[in-house]
mmCIF file of C-alpha atoms in Angstrom:
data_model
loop_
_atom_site.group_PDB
_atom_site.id
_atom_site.type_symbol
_atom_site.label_atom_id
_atom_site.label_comp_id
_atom_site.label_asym_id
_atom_site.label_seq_id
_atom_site.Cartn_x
_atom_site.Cartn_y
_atom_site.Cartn_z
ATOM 1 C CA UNK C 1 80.979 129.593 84.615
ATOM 2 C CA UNK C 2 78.799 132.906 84.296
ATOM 3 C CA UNK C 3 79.735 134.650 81.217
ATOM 4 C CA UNK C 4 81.229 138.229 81.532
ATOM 5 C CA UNK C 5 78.906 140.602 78.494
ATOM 6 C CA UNK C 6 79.809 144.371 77.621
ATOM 7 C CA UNK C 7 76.336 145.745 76.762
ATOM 8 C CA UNK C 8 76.605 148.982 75.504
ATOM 9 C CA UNK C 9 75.613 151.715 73.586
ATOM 10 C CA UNK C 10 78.293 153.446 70.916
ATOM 11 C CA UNK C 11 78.501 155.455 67.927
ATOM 12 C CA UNK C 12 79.107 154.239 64.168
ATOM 13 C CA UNK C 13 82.696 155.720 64.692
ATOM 14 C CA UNK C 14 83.290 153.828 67.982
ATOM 15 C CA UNK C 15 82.332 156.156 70.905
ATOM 16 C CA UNK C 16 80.589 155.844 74.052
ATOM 17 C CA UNK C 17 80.776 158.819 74.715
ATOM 18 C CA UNK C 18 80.711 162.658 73.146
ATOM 19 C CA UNK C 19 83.837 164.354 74.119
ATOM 20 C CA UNK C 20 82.062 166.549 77.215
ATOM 21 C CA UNK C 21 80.523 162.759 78.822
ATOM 22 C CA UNK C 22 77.269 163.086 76.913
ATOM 23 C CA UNK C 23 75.215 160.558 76.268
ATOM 24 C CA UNK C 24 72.242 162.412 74.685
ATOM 25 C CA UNK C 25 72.764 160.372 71.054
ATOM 26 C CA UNK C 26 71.358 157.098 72.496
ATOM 27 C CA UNK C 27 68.041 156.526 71.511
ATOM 28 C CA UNK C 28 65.727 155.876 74.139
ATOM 29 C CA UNK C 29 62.806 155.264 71.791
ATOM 30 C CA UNK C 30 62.023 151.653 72.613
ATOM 31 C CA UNK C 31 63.762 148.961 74.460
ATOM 32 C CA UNK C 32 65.946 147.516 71.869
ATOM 33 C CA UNK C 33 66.337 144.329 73.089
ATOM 34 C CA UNK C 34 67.199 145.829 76.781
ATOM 35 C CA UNK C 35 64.110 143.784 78.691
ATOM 36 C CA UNK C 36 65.010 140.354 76.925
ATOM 37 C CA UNK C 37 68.694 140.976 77.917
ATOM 38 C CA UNK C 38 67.884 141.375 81.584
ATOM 39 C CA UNK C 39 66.750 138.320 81.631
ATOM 40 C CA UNK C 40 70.036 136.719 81.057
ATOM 41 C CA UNK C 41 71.982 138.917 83.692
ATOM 42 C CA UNK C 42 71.647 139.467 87.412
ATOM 43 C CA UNK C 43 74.751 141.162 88.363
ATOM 44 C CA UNK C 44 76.323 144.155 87.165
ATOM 45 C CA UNK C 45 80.360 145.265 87.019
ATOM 46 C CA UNK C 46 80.458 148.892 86.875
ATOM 47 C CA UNK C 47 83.362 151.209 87.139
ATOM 48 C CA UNK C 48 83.840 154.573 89.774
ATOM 49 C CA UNK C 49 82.725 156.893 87.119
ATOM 50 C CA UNK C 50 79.792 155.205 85.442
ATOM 51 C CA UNK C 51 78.472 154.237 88.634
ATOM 52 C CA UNK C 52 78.532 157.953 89.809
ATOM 53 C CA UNK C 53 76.735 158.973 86.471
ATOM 54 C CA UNK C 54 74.152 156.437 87.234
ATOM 55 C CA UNK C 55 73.823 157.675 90.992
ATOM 56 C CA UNK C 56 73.112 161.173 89.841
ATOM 57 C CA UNK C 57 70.366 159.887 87.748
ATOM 58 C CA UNK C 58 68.530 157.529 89.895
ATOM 59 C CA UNK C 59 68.850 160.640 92.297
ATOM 60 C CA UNK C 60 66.348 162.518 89.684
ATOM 61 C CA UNK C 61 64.670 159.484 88.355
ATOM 62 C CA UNK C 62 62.768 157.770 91.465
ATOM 63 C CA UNK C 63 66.006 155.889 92.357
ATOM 64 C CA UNK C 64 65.849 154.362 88.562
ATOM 65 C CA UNK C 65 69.135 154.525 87.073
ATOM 66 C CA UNK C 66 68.534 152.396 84.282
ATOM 67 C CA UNK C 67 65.086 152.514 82.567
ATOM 68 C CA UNK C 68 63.368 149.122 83.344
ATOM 69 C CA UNK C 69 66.365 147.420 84.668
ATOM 70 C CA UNK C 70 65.681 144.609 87.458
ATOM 71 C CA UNK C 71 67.380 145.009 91.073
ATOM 72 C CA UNK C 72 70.724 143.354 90.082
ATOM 73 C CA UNK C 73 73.581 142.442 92.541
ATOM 74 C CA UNK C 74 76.252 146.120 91.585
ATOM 75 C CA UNK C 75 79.746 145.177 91.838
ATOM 76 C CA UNK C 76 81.556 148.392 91.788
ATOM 77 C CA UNK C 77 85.281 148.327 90.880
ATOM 78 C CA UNK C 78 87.205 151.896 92.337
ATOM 79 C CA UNK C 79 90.419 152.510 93.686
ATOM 80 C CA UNK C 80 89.384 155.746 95.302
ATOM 81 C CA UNK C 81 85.451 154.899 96.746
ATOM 82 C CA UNK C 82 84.789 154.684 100.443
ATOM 83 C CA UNK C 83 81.604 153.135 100.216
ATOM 84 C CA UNK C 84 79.210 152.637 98.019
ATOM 85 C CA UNK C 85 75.310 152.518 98.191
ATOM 86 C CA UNK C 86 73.210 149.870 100.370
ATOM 87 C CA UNK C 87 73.427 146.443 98.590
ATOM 88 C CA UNK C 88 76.052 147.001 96.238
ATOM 89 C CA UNK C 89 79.366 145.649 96.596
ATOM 90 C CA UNK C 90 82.856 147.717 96.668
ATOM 91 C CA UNK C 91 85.888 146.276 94.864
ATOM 92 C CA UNK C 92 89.074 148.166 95.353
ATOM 93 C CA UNK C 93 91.445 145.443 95.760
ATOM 94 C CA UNK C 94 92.885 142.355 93.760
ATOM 95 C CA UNK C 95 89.987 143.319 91.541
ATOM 96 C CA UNK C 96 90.618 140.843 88.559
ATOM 97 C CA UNK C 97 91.170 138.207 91.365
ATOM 98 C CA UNK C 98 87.358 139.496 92.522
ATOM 99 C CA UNK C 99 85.914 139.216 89.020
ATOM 100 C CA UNK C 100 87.245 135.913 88.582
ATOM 101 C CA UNK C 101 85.523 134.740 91.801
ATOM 102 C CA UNK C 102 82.777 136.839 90.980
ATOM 103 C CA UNK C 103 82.071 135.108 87.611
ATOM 104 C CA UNK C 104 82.618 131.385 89.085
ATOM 105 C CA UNK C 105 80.200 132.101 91.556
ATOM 106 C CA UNK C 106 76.774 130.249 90.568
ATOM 107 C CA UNK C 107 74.333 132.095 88.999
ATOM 108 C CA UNK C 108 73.073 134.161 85.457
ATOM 109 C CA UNK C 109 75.738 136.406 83.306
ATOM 110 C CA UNK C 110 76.979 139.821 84.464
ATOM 111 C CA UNK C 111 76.452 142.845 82.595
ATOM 112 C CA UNK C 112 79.660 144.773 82.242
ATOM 113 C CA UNK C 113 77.883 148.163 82.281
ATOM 114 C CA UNK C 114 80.641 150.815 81.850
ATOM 115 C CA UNK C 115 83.870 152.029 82.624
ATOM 116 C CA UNK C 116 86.742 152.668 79.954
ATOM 117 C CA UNK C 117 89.504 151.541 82.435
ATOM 118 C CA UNK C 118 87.428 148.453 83.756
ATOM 119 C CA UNK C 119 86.399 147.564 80.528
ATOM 120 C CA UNK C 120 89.996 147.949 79.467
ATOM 121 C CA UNK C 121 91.279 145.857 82.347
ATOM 122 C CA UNK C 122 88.887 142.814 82.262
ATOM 123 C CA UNK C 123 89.518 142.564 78.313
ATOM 124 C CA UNK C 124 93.657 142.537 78.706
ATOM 125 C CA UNK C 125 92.852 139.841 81.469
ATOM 126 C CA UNK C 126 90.835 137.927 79.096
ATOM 127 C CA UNK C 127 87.617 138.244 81.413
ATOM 128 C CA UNK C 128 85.237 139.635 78.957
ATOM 129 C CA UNK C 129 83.156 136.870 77.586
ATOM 130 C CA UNK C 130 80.825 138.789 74.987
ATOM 131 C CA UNK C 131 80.069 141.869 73.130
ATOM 132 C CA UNK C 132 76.982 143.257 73.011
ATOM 133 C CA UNK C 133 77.103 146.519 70.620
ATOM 134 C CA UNK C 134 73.453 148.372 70.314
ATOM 135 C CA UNK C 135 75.553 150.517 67.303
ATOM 136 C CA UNK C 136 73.878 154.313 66.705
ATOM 137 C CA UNK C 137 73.448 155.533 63.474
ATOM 138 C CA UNK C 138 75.841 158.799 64.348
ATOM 139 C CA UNK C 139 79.188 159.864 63.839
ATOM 140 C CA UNK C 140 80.272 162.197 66.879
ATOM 141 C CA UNK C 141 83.629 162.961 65.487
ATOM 142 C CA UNK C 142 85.194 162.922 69.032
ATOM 143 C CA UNK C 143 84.774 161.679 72.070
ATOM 144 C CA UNK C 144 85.527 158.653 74.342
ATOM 145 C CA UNK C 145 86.300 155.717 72.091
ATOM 146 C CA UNK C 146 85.406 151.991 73.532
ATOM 147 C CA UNK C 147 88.341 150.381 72.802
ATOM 148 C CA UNK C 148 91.739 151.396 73.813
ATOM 149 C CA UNK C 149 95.204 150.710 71.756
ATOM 150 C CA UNK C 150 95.975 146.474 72.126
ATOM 151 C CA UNK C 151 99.112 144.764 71.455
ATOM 152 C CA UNK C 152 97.352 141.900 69.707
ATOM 153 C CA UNK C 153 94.208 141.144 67.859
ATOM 154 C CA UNK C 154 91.375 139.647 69.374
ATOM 155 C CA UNK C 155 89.013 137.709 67.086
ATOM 156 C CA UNK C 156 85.197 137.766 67.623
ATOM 157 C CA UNK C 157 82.238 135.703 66.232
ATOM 158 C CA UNK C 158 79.011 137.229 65.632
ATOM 159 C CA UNK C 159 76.396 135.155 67.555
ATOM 160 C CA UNK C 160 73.580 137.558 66.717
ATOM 161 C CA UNK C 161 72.189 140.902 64.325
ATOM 162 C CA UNK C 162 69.132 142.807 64.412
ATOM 163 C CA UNK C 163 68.503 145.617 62.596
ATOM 164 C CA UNK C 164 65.411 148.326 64.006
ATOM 165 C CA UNK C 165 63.582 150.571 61.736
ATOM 166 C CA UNK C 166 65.502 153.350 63.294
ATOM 167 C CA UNK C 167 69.269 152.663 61.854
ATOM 168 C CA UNK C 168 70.118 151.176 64.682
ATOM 169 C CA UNK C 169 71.669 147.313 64.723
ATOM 170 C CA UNK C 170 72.064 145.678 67.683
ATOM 171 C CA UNK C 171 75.299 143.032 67.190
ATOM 172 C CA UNK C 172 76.392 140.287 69.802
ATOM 173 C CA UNK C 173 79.375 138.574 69.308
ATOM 174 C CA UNK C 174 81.412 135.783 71.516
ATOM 175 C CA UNK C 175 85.370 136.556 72.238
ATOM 176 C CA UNK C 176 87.593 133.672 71.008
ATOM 177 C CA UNK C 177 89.870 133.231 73.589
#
């Protein structure tokens, strides 16, 4: 079975984003183990919101959403979506039922790209396979944290750290389920 992986960005204080959406803290530097990464995925989950984020800035980026980032089947999970751009998929319904066929399907591991209430969701139906932090040496203060409030511990193992010249550590870690 394909492994489901949150890749994402977040803050030393554990947020993904600054309390107006930004995302301006991420350092954009160098690849930090981005390139070697899409090599293990070629599918994407991505919630309504993130996926309209990253609309607006393929829209002013040659149709580039993500810097460097291979054409990768998009799954998009919304409730409220009509449609969705050529190629990509729209889930609206039964969506855990979806990602569970999704991830049986044959194939590499998804990226679970963003999303607060997808990421949420997949985790309390024990979906989410790994972790894969890319921690920022910053403390916003505020903003949107990753992880919501859980009514029972999860335990992790750390599979892998790297630490860059910059502050930033990149951790990956398996869910025990």
């Amino acid at each position: 079975m394909r492994k489901l992986i949150l890749g994402l960005a977040i803050t030393l204080d554990g947020y993904i984003e600054g309390p107006n959406g930004e995302y301006d803290w991420c350092f954009t530097d160098q690849d930090y183990g981005l390139n070697e990464f899409f090599t293990r995925v070629d599918s994407i989950f991505i919630g309504r919101k993130s996926y309209e984020i990253a609309q607006k800035h393929a829209d002013s980026n040659n149709g580039e959403s993500i810097p460097g980032m291979p054409v990768m089947k998009e799954y998009v999970f919304s409730r409220t979506l009509k449609s969705v751009k050529e190629g990509a998929v729209l889930i609206s319904e039964d969506s855990m039922t979806e990602a569970r066929k999704i991830k049986e399907q044959s194939g590499k591991d998804i990226w679970l790209f963003g999303g607060a209430s997808l990421t949420d969701a997949l985790f309390k139906e024990g979906l989410v396979d790994e972790l894969w932090l890319s921690v920022h040496p910053i403390l916003l203060g505020s903003g949107k944290a990753l992880f919501r409030e859980k009514e029972s511990h999860t335990k992790i193992t750390l599979l892998e750290s790297k630490a860059y010249e910059t502050g930033l550590v990149s951790l990956r870690y398996s869910i025990d389920n």
